[in-house]
mmCIF file of C-alpha atoms in Angstrom:
data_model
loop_
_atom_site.group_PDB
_atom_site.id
_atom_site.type_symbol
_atom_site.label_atom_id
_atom_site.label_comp_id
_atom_site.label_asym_id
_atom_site.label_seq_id
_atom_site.Cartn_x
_atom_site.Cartn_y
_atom_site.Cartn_z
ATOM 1 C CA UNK A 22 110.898 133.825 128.402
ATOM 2 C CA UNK A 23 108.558 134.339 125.355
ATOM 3 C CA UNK A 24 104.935 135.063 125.634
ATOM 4 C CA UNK A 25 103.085 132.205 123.727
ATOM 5 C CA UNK A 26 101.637 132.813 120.062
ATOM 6 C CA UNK A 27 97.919 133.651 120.231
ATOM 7 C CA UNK A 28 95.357 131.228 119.875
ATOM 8 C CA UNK A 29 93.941 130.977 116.284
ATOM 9 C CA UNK A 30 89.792 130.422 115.479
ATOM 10 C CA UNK A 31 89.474 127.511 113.255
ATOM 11 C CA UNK A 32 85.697 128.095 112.414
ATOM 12 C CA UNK A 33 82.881 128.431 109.550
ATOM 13 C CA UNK A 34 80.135 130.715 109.513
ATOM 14 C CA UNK A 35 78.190 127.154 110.858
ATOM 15 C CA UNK A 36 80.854 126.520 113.915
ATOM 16 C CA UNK A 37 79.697 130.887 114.620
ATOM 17 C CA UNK A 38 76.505 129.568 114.550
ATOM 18 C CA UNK A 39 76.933 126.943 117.148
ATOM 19 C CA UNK A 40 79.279 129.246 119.316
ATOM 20 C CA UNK A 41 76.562 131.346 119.367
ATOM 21 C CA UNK A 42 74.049 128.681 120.462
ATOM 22 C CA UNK A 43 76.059 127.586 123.354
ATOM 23 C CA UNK A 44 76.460 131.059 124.417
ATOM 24 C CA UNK A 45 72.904 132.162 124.312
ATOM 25 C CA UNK A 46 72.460 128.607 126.551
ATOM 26 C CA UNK A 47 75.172 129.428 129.021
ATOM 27 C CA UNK A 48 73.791 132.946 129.216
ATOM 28 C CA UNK A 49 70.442 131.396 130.508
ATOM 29 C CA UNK A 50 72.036 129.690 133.565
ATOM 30 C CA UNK A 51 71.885 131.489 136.682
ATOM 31 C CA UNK A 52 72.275 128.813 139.122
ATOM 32 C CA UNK A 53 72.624 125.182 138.260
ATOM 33 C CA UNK A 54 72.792 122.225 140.927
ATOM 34 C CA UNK A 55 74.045 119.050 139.638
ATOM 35 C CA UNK A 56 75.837 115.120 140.408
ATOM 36 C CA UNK A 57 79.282 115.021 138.757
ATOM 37 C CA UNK A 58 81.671 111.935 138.262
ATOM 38 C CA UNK A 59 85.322 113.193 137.848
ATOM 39 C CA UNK A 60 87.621 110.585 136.458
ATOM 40 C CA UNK A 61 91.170 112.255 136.384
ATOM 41 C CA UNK A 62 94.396 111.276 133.574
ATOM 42 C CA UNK A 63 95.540 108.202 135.952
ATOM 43 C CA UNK A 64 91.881 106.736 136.201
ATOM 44 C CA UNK A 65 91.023 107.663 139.581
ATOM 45 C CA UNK A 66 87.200 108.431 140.373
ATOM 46 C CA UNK A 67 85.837 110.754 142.599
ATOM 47 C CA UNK A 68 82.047 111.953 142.650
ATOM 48 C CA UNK A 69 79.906 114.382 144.506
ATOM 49 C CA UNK A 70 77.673 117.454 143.696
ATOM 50 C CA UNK A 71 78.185 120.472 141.945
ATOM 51 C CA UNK A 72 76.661 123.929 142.981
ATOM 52 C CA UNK A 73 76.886 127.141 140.310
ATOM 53 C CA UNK A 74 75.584 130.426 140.445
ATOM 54 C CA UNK A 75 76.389 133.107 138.279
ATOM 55 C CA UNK A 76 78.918 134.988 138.885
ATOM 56 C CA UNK A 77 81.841 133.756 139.576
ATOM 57 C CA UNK A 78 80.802 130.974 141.961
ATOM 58 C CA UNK A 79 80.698 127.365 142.604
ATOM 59 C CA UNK A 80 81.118 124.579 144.929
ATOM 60 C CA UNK A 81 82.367 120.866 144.250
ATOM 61 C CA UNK A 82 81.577 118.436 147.359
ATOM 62 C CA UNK A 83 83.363 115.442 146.968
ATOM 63 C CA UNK A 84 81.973 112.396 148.433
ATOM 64 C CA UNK A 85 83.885 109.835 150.366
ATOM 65 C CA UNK A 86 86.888 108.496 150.471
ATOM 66 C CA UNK A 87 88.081 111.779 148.306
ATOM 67 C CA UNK A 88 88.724 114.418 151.128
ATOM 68 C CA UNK A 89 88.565 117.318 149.019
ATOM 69 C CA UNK A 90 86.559 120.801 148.483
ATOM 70 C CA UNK A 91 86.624 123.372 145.945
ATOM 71 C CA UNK A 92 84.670 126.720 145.845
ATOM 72 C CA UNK A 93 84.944 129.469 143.759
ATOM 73 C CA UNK A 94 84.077 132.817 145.316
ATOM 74 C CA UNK A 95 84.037 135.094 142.613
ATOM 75 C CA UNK A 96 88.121 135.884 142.741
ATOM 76 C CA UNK A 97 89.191 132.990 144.464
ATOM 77 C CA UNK A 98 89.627 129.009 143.008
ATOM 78 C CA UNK A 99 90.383 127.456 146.400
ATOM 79 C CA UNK A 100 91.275 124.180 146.487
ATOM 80 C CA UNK A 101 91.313 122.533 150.404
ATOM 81 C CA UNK A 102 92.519 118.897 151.108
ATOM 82 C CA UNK A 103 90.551 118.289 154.324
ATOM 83 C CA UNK A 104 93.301 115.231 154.923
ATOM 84 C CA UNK A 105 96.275 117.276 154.518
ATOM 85 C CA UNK A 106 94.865 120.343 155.993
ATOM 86 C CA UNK A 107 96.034 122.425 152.777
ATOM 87 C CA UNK A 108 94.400 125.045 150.830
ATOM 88 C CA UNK A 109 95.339 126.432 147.843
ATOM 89 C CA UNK A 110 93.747 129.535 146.148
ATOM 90 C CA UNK A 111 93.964 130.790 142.478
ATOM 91 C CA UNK A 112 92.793 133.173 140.604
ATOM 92 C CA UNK A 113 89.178 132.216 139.325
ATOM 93 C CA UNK A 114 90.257 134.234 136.189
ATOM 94 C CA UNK A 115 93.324 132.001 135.581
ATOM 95 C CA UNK A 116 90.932 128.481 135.526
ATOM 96 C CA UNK A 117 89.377 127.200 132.313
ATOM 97 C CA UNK A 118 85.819 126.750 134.579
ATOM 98 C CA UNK A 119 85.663 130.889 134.647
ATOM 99 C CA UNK A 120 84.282 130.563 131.032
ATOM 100 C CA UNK A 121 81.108 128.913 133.046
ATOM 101 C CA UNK A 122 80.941 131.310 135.500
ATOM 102 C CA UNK A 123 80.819 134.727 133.870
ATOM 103 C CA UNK A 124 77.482 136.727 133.437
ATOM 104 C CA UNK A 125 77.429 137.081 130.019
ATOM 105 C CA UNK A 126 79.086 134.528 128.285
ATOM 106 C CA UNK A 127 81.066 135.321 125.486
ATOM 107 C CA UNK A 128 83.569 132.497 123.574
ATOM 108 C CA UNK A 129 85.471 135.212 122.025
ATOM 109 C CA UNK A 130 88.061 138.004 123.295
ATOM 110 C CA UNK A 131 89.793 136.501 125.954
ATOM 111 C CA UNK A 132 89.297 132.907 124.853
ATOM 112 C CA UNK A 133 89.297 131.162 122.087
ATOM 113 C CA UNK A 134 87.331 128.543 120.112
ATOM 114 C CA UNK A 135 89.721 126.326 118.442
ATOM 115 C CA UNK A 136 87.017 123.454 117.142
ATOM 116 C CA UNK A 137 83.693 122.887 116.954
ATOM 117 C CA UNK A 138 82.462 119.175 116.762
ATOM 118 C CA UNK A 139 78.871 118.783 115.617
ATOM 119 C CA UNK A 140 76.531 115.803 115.020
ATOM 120 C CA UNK A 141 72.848 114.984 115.760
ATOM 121 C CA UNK A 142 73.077 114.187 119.245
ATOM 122 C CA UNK A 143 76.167 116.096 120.498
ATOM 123 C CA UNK A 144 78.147 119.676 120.413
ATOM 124 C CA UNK A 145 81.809 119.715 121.569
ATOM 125 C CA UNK A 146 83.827 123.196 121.662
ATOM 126 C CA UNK A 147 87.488 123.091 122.468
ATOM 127 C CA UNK A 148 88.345 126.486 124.287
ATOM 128 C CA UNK A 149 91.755 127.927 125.329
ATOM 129 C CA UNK A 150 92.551 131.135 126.799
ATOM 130 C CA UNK A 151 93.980 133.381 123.435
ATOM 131 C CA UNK A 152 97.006 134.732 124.733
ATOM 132 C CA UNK A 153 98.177 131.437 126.452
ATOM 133 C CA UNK A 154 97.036 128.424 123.949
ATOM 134 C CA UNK A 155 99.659 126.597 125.540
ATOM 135 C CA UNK A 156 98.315 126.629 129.070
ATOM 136 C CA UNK A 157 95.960 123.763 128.214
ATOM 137 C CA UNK A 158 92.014 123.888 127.469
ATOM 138 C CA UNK A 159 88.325 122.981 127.773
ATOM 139 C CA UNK A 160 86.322 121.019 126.037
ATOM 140 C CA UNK A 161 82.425 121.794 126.812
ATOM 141 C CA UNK A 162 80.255 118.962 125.558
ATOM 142 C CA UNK A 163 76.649 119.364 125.518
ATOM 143 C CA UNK A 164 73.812 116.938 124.562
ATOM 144 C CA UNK A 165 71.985 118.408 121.476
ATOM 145 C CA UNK A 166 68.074 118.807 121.033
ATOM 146 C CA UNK A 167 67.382 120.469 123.369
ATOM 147 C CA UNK A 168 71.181 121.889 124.302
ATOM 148 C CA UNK A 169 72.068 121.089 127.583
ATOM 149 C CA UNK A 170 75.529 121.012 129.378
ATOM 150 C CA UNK A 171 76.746 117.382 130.000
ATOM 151 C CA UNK A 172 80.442 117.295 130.800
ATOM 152 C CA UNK A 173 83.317 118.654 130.308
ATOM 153 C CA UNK A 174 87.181 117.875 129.974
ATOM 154 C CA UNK A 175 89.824 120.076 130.971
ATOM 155 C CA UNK A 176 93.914 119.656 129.729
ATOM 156 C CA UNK A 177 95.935 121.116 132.191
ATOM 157 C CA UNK A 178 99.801 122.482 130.084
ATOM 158 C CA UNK A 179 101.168 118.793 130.757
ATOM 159 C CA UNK A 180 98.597 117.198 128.499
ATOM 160 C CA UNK A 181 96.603 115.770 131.809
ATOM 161 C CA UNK A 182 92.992 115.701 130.782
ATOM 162 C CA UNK A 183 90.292 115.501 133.924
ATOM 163 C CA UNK A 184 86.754 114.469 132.870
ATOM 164 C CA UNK A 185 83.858 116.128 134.840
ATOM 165 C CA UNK A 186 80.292 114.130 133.470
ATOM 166 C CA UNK A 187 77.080 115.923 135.153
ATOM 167 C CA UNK A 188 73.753 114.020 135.773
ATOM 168 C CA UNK A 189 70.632 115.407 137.492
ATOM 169 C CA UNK A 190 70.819 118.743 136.492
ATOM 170 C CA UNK A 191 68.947 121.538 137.891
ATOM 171 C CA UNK A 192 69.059 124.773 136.645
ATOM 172 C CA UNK A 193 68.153 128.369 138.036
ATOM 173 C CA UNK A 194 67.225 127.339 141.744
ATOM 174 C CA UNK A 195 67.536 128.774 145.041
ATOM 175 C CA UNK A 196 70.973 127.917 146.286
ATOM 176 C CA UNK A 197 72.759 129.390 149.703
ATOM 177 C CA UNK A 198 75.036 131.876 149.600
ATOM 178 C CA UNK A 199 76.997 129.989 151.766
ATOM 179 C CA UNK A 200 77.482 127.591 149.430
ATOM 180 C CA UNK A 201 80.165 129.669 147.985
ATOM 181 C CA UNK A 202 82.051 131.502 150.596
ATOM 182 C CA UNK A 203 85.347 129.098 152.173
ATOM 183 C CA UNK A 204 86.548 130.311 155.623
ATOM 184 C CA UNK A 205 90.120 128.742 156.851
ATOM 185 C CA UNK A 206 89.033 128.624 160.137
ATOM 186 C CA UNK A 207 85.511 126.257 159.331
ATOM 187 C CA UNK A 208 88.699 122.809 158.536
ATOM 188 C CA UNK A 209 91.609 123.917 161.060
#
């Protein structure tokens, strides 16, 4: 098995300059509390809210029908299907939303910028990880003037793209601690 060929940066000294927005942005975000609307590759909706705080955590509360929850707890990705009664946990480091989640944010290194889409009301940056461009990526899209995150789309290594829009944002609240902590034992 051969490793994938590195991710290559496809960007002007303007794209740096717009990387470098979005990071100082992201860098500014502590906690964030949000809507979402998820519409997945085969059309199917789901919505809820969205709970963030820096590092390495968040929460996604699905509404009904969808019987799912996801939390991040700073190693863990876990993924539980309160219908099925399964839970699956990877590592936070191995998701495209850990570029979100880290302290200081840096689109560089690890990851990779591929393209940077600019115009007067939006900013899209298409992300993969740099050792595995393969894997898939994120695209961040942010409303421009002020910047502000607005969605995002992630494409998983089969070419599946989930959409995850964000409406009523609040940023740098109070938010529970137990927001972000997933015990088996809570959905046996």
């Amino acid at each position: 098995m051969s490793a994938a060929s590195p991710a290559v940066a496809v960007v002007d000294a303007e794209d740096r300059a717009q990387i470098a927005r979005v990071e100082a942005y992201l860098d500014t975000i502590k906690t964030m509390q949000a809507d979402f609307l998820q519409i997945d590759s085969a059309g199917g909706i789901a919505e809820g809210a969205v709970y963030m705080r820096k590092p390495g955590r968040m929460r996604f509360e699905y509404k009904p029908p969808a019987q799912i929850l996801v939390v991040a707890d700073g190693l863990w990705l876990v993924f539980h299907d309160k219908e099925l009664k399964e839970t699956t946990r990877l590592p936070l480091s191995a998701t495209p939303v850990n570029i979100l989640l880290k302290e200081n944010v840096q689109l560089s290194g690890d990851v990779t910028v591929t393209k940077v889409e600019h115009d007067a009301n939006t900013l899209r940056l298409t992300i993969v990880d740099t050792d595995n461009p393969d894997e898939g990526n994120i695209v961040l899209i942010f409303s421009d003037n002020p910047l502000q995150l607005r969605q995002w789309l992630v494409t998983d290594a089969q070419g599946q793209v989930t959409s995850i829009s964000l409406g009523k944002v609040e940023k740098n609240i109070k938010l529970n601690a137990e927001l972000f902590t997933f015990f088996d034992s809570d959905y046996e």
